[in-house]
CSV table of C-alpha atoms in Angstrom, one decimal:
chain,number,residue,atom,x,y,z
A,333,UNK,CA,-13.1,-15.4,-25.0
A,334,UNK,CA,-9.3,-16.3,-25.7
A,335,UNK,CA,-6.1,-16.2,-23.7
A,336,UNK,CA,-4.5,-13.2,-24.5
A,337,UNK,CA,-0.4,-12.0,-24.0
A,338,UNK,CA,1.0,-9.6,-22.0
A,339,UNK,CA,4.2,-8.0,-21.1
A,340,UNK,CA,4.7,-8.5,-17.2
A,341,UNK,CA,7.7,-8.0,-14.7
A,342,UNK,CA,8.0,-11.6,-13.1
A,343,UNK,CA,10.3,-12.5,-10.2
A,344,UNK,CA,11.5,-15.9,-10.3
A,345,UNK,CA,13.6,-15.6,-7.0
A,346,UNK,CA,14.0,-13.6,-4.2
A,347,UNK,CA,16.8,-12.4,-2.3
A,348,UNK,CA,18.7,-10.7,-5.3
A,349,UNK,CA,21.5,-8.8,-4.5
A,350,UNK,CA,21.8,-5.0,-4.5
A,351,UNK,CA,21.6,-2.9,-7.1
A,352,UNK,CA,18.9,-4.5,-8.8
A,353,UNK,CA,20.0,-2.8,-11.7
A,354,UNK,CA,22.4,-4.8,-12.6
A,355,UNK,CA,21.3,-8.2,-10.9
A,356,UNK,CA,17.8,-7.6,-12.3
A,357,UNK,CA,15.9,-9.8,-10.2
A,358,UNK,CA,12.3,-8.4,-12.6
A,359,UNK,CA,12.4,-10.0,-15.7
A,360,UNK,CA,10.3,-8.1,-18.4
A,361,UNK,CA,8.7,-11.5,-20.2
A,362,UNK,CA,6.0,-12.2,-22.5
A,363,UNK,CA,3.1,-14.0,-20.8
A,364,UNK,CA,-0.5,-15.4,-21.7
A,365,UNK,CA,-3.5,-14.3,-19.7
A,366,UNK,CA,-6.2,-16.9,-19.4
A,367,UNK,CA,-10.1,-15.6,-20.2
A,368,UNK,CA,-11.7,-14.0,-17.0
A,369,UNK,CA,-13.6,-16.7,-15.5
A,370,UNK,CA,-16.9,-16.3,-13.3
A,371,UNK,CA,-16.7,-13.1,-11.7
A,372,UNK,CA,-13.6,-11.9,-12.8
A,373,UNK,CA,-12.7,-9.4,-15.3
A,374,UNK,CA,-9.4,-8.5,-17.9
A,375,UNK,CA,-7.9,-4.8,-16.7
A,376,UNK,CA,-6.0,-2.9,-19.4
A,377,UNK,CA,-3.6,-1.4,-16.6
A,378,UNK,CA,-2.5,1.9,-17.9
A,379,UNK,CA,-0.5,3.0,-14.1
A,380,UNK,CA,1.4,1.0,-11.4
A,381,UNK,CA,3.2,2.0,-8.0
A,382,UNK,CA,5.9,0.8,-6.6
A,383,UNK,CA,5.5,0.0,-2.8
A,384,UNK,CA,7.7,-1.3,0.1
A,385,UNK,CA,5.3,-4.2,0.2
A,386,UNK,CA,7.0,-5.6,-3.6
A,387,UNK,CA,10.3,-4.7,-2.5
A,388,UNK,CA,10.0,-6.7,0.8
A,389,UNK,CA,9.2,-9.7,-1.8
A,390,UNK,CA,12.1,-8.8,-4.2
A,391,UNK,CA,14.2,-8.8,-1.2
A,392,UNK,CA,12.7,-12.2,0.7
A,393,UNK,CA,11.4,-10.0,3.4
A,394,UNK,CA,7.5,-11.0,2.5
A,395,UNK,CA,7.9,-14.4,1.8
A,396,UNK,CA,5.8,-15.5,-1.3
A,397,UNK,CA,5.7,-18.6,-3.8
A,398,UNK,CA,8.2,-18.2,-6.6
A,399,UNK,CA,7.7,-17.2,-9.6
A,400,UNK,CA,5.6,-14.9,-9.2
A,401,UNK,CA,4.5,-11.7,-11.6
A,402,UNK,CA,4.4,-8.9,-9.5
A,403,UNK,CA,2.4,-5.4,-8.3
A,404,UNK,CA,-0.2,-4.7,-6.7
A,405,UNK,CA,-1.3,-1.1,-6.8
A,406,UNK,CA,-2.7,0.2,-10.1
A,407,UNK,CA,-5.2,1.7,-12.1
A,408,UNK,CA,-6.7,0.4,-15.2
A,409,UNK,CA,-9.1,0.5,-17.6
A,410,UNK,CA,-11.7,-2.8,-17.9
A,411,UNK,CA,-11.3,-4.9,-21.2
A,412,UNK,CA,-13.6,-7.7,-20.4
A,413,UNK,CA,-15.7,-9.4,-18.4
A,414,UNK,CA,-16.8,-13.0,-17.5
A,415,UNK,CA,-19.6,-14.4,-16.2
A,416,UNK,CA,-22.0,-12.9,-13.5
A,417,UNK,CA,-20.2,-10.0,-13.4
A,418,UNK,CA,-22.9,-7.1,-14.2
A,419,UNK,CA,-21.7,-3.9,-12.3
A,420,UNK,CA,-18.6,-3.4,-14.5
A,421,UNK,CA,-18.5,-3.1,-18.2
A,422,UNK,CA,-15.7,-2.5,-21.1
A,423,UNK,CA,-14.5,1.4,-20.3
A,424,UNK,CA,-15.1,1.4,-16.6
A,425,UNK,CA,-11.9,2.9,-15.2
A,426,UNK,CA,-10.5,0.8,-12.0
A,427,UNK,CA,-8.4,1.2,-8.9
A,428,UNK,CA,-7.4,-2.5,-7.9
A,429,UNK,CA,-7.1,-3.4,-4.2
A,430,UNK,CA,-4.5,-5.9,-3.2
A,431,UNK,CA,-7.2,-8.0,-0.6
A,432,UNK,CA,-9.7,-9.2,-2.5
A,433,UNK,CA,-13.1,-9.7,-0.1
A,434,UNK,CA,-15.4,-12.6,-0.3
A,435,UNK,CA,-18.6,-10.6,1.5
A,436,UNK,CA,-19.6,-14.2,2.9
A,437,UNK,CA,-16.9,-15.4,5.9
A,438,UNK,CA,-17.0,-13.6,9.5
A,439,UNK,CA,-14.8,-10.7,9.0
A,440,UNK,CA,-16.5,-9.7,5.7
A,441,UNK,CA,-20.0,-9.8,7.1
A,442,UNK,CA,-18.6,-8.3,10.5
A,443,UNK,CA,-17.9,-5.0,8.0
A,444,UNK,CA,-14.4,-5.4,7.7
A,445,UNK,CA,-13.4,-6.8,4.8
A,446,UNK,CA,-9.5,-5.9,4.9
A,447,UNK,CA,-9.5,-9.2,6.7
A,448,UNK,CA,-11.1,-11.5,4.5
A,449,UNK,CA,-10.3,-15.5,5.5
A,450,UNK,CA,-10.5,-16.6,1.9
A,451,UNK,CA,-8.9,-13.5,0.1
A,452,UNK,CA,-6.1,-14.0,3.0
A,453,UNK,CA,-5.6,-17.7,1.9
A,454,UNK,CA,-5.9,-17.0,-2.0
A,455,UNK,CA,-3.2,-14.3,-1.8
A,456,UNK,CA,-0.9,-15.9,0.3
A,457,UNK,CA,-1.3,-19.0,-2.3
A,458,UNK,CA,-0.4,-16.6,-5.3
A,459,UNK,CA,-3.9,-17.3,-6.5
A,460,UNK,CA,-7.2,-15.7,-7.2
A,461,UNK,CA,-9.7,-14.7,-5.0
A,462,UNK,CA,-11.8,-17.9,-7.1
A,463,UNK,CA,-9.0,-20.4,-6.7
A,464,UNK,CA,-6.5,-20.8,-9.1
A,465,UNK,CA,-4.5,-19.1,-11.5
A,466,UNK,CA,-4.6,-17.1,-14.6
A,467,UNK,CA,-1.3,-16.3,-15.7
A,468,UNK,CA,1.8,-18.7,-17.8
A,469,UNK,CA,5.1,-17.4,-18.1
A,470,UNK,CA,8.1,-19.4,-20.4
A,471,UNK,CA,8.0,-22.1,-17.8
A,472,UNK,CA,4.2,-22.8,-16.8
A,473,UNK,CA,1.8,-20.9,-14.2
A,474,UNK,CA,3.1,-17.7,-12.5
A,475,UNK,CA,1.8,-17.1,-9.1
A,476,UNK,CA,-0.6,-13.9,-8.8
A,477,UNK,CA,0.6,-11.0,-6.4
A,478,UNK,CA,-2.4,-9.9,-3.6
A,479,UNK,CA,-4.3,-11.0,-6.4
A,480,UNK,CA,-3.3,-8.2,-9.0
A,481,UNK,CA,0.2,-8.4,-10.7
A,482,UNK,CA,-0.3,-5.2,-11.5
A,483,UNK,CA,3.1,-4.5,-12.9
A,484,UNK,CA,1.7,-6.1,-16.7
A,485,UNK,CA,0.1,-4.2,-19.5
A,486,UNK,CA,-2.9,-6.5,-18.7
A,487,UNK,CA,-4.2,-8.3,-15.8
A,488,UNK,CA,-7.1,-11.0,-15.1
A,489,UNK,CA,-8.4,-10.1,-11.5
A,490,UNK,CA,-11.4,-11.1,-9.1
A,491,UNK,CA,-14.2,-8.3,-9.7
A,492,UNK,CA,-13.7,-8.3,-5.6
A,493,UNK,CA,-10.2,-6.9,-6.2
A,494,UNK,CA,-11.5,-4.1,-8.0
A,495,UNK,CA,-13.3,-0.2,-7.3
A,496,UNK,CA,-14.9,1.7,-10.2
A,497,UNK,CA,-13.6,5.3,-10.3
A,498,UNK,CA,-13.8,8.8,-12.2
A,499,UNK,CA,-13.2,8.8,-15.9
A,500,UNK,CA,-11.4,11.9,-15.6
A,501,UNK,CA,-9.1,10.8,-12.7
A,502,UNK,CA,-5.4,10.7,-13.8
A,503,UNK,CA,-4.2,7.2,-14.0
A,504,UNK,CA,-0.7,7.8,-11.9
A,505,UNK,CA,-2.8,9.4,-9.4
A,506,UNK,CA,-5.5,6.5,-9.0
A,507,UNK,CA,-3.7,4.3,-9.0
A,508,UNK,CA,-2.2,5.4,-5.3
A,509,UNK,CA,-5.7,5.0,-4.3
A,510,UNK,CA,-5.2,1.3,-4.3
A,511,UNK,CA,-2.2,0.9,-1.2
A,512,UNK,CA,-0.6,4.1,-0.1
A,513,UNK,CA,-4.1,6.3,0.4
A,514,UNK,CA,-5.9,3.1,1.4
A,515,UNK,CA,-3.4,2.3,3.6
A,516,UNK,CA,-2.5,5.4,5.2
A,517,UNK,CA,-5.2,7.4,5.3
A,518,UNK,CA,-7.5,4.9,6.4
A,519,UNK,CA,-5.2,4.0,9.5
A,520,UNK,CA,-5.9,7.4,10.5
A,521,UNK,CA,-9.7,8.0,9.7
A,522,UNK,CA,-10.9,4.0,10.4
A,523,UNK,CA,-8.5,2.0,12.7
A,524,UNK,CA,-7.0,4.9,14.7
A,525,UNK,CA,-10.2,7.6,14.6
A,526,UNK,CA,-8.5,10.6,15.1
A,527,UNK,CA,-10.9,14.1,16.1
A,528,UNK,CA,-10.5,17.3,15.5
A,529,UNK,CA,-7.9,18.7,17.7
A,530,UNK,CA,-6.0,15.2,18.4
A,531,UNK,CA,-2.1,15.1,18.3
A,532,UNK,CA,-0.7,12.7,15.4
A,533,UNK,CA,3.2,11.7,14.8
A,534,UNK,CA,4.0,9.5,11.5
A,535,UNK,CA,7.3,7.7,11.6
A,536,UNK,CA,8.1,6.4,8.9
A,537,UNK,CA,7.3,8.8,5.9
A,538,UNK,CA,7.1,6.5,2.6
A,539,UNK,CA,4.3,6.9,0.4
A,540,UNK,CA,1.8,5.3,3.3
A,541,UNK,CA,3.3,7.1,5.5
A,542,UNK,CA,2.9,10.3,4.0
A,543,UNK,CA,-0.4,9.6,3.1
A,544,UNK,CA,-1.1,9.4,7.1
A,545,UNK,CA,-0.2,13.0,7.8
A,546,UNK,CA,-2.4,13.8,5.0
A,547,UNK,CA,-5.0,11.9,6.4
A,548,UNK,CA,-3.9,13.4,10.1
A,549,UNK,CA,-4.5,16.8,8.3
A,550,UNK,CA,-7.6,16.2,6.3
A,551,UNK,CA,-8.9,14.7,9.8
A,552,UNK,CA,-8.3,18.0,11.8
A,553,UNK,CA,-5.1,16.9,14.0
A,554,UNK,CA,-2.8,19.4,15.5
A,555,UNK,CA,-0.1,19.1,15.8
A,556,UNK,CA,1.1,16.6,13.2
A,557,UNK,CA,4.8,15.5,13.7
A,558,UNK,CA,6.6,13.7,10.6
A,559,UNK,CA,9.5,11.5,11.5
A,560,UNK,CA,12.0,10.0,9.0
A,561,UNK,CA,15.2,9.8,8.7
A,562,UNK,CA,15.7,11.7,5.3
A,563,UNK,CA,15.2,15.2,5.5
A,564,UNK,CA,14.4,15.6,1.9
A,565,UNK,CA,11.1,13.8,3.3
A,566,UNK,CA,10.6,15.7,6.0
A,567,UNK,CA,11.0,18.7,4.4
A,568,UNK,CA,7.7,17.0,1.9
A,569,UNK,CA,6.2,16.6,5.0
A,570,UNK,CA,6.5,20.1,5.8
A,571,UNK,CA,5.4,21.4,2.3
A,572,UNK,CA,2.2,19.1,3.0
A,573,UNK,CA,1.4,20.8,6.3
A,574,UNK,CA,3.1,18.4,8.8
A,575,UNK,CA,3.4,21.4,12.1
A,576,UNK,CA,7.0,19.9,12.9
A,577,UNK,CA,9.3,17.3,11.8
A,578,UNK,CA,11.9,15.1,13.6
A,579,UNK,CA,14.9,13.4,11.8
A,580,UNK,CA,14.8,9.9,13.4
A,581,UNK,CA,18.5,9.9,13.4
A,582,UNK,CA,18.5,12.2,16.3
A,583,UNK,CA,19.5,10.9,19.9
A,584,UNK,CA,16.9,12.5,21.2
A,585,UNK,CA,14.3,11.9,18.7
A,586,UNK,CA,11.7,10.5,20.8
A,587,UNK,CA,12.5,13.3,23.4
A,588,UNK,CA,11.6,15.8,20.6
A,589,UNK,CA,8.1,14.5,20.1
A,590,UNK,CA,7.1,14.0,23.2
A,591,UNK,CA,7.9,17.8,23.8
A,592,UNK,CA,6.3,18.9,21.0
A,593,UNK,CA,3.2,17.3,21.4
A,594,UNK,CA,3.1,18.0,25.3
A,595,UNK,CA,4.3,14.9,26.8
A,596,UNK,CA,3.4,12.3,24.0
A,597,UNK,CA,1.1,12.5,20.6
A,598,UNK,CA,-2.3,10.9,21.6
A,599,UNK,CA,-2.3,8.6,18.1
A,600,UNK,CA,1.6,7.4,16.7
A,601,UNK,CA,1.6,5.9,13.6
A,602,UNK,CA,4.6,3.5,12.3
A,603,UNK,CA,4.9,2.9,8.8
A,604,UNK,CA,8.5,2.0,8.6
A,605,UNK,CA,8.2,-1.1,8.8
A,606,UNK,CA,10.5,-2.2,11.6
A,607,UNK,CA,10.7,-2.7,15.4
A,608,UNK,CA,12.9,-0.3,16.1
A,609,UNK,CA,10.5,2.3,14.9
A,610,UNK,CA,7.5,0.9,16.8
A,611,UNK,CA,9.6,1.3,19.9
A,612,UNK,CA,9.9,4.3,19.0
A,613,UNK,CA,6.6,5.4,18.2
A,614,UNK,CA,5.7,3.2,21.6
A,615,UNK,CA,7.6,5.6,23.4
A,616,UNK,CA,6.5,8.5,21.7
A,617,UNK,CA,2.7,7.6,23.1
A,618,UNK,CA,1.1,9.7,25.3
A,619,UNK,CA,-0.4,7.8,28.6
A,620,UNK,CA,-4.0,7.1,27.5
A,621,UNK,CA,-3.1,7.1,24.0
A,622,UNK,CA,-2.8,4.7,20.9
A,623,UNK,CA,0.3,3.5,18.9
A,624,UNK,CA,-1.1,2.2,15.4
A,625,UNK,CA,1.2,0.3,13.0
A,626,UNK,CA,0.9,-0.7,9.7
A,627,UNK,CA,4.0,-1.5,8.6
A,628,UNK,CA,5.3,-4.7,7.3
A,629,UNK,CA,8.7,-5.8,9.0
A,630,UNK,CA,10.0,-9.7,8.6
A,631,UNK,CA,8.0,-12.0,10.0
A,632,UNK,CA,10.4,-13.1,13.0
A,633,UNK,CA,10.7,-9.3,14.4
A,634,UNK,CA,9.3,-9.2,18.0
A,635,UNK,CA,8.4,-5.8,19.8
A,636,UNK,CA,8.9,-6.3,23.7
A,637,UNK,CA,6.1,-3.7,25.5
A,638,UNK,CA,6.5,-2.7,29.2
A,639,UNK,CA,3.1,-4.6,30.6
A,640,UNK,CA,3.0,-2.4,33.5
A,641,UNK,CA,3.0,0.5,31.1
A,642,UNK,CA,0.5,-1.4,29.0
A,643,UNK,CA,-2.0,-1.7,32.3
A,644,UNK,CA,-1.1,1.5,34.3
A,645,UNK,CA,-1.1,3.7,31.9
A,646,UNK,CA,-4.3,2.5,29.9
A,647,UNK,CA,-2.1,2.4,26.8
A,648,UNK,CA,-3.4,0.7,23.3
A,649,UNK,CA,-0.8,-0.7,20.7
A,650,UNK,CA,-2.9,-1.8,17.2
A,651,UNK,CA,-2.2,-2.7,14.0
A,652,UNK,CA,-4.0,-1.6,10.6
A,653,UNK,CA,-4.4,-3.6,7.4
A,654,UNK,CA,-5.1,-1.9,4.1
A,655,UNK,CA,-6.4,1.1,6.6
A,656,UNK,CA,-9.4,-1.0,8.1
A,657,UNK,CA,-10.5,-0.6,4.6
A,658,UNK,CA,-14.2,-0.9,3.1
A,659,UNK,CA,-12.4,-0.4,-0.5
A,660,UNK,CA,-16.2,0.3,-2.0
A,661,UNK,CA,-16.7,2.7,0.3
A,662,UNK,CA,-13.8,4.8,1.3
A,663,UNK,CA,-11.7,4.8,-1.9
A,664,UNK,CA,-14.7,6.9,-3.4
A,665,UNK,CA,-14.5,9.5,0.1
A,666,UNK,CA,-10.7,9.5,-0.9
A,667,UNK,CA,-11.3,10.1,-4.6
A,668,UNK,CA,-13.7,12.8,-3.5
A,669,UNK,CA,-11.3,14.8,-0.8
A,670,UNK,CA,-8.6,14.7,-3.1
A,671,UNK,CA,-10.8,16.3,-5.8
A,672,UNK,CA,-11.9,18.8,-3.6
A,673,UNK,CA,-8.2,19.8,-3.0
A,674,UNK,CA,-8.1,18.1,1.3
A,675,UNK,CA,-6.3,15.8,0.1
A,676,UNK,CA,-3.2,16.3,-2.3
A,677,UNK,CA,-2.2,12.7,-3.0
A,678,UNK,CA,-0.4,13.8,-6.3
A,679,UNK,CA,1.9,15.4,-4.4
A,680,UNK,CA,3.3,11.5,-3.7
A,681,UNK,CA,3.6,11.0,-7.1
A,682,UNK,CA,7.7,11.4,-7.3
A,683,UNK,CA,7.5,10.6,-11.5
A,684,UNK,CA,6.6,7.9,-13.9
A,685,UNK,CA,8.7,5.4,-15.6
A,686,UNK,CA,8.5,2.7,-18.5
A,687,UNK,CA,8.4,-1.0,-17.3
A,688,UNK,CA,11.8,-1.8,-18.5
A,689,UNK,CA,13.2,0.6,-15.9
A,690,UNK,CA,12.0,-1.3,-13.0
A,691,UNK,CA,14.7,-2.6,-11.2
A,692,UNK,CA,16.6,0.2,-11.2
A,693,UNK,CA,13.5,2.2,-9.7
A,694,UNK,CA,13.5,-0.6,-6.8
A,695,UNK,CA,17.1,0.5,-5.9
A,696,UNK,CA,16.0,4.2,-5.6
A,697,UNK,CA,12.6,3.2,-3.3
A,698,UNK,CA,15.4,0.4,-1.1
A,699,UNK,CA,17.6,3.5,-0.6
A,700,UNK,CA,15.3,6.3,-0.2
A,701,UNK,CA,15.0,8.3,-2.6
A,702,UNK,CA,11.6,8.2,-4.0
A,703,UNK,CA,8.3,8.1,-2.2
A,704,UNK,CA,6.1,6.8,-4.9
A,705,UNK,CA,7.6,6.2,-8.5
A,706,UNK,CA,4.4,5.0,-10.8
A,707,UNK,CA,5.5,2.5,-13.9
A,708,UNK,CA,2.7,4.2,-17.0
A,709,UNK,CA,2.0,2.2,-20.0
């Protein structure tokens, strides 16, 4: 097999300034995909979200090496594969997953493959999960994104970054199976556990977020809170089934929930991203109960917890990667709940764009006012 071009959006710096529709910090280039090597495969991507996580690189929140061709959560349709790859084939439709797993180092053969060591390393390299890289921009090698750079017409990927799904599933709606269902439903279902009859509150209600209190739902909670500080979100969350919602804005926010859920929620979940709302969804805790985070906030915020509280009060503060994710296993449960009607991801989908409207797309997510917009090509 041949190199092969492809349109991508590459980012050659961060820390553009704002609106990125007119300092354009995405680039729309021509680049040239290398063959799949061993056990990797070419994905036609046909759908690709836009997630905090890219904007906290567009922005220099996420450091990562420069340049870089960006996206991670997509849905695609395999092209080719290379060597020792014998469980995909040309056709196969694909949800990509942003930590590839090696299913060899501690974690992975502990059953928790969100924390792979060597897709960890790889990523934060800007390479593949097999070392090195596959794509060349104008100016030499672009760095890979978690392993995807999703936001091309065509992507070479580790076979580990991928999850074979439905033929019939809708591209813009698989491809949310990737981060934002991963992500927030599995919080919920894997690292929190929440039963039947358990009290949930989301802060933070982004697509991730969002996806939480449908997990929360799907899992039997009552009541789920939503907290955000846009009330066209919280009145999503309340078309979804979210019990009560709290603007965050509120003086009294945390106040609210605790009331509502009887003195404090027994699972909080902050997917905001910042340390102001994991105080907050600290302090919306019920004694006994578990604060679970998943956001991604710079990497010198610090969240100062009471250690008396901590002790005394028998409290448990985690945090959640990709939702304690076995992708081979729970994207297909996820696939399957949503078909079944429990779990109405497309409901997340606020619309589809072309590629060349990118940047302006990352000015409505920065401000607000989408919750997942999905680039189709």
């Amino acid at each position: 097999m041949s190199t092969i071009t492809s349109r991508a959006a590459v980012l050659s710096a961060m820390g553009a300034t704002r609106p990125y529709a007119d300092s354009r910090p995405l680039d729309i280039e021509t680049i040239t995909l290398d063959a799949p090597g061993t056990g990797e495969v070419r994905v036609a991507i046909r759908a690709a979200g836009l997630c905090h996580s890219d904007l906290s690189v567009i922005n220099g929140d996420r450091p990562r090496p420069m340049p870089m061709a960006l996206g991670h959560e997509a849905a695609g349709v395999v092209e080719a594969v290379g060597a020792g790859v014998d469980d995909l084939q040309p056709g196969d439709h694909v949800v990509m997953v942003f930590m590839p797993s090696c299913g060899h180092c501690n974690p992975c053969a502990g059953g928790r493959p969100a924390l792979c060591e060597p897709g960890a390393a790889a990523n934060g390299k800007g390479e593949l999960l097999g070392g090195g890289r596959r794509i060349h921009g104008r100016e030499g090698e672009l760095n890979h994104h978690l392993g995807c750079s999703a936001f091309a017409d065509r992507a070479v990927v580790s076979r580990r970054s991928l999850v074979k799904v439905p033929a019939d599933l809708r591209f813009e709606h698989a491809a949310l199976f990737g981060c934002a269902v991963l992500t927030g439903v599995g919080a919920v279902v894997n690292t929190a556990g929440v039963r039947a009859g358990q009290s949930v509150a989301v802060v933070g209600l982004g697509g991730v977020g969002l996806a939480s209190v449908l997990g929360a739902l799907a899992s039997g909670a009552t009541p789920v809170v939503a907290v955000d500080l846009s009330d066209e979100k919280l009145a999503l969350a309340r078309t979804l089934g979210a019990v009560h919602t709290v603007n965050a804005a509120a003086p009294d926010a945390v106040e609210q929930v605790r009331a509502l859920t009887g003195g404090g929620a027994d699972f909080v979940f902050e997917m905001a991203g910042s340390a102001r709302a994991l105080e907050s969804a600290w302090k919306m805790t019920r004694r006994g109960g578990t604060t679970v985070t998943a956001g991604l906030p710079p990497p010198d915020a610090a969240l100062a917890v009471n250690i008396v509280s901590l002790v005394a009060e028998e409290r448990t503060l985690k945090g959640s990667y990709i939702g304690t994710c076995v992708p081979a296993r729970d994207i297909p449960r996820y696939v399957a709940l949503f078909r079944e009607g429990r779990l109405p991801v497309d409901r997340l989908l606020t619309g589809t764009i072309a590629l060349e409207d990118i940047n302006a797309a990352f000015d409505d997510l920065a401000d607000g006012k989408a919750v997942r917009t999905v680039v189709t090509f």
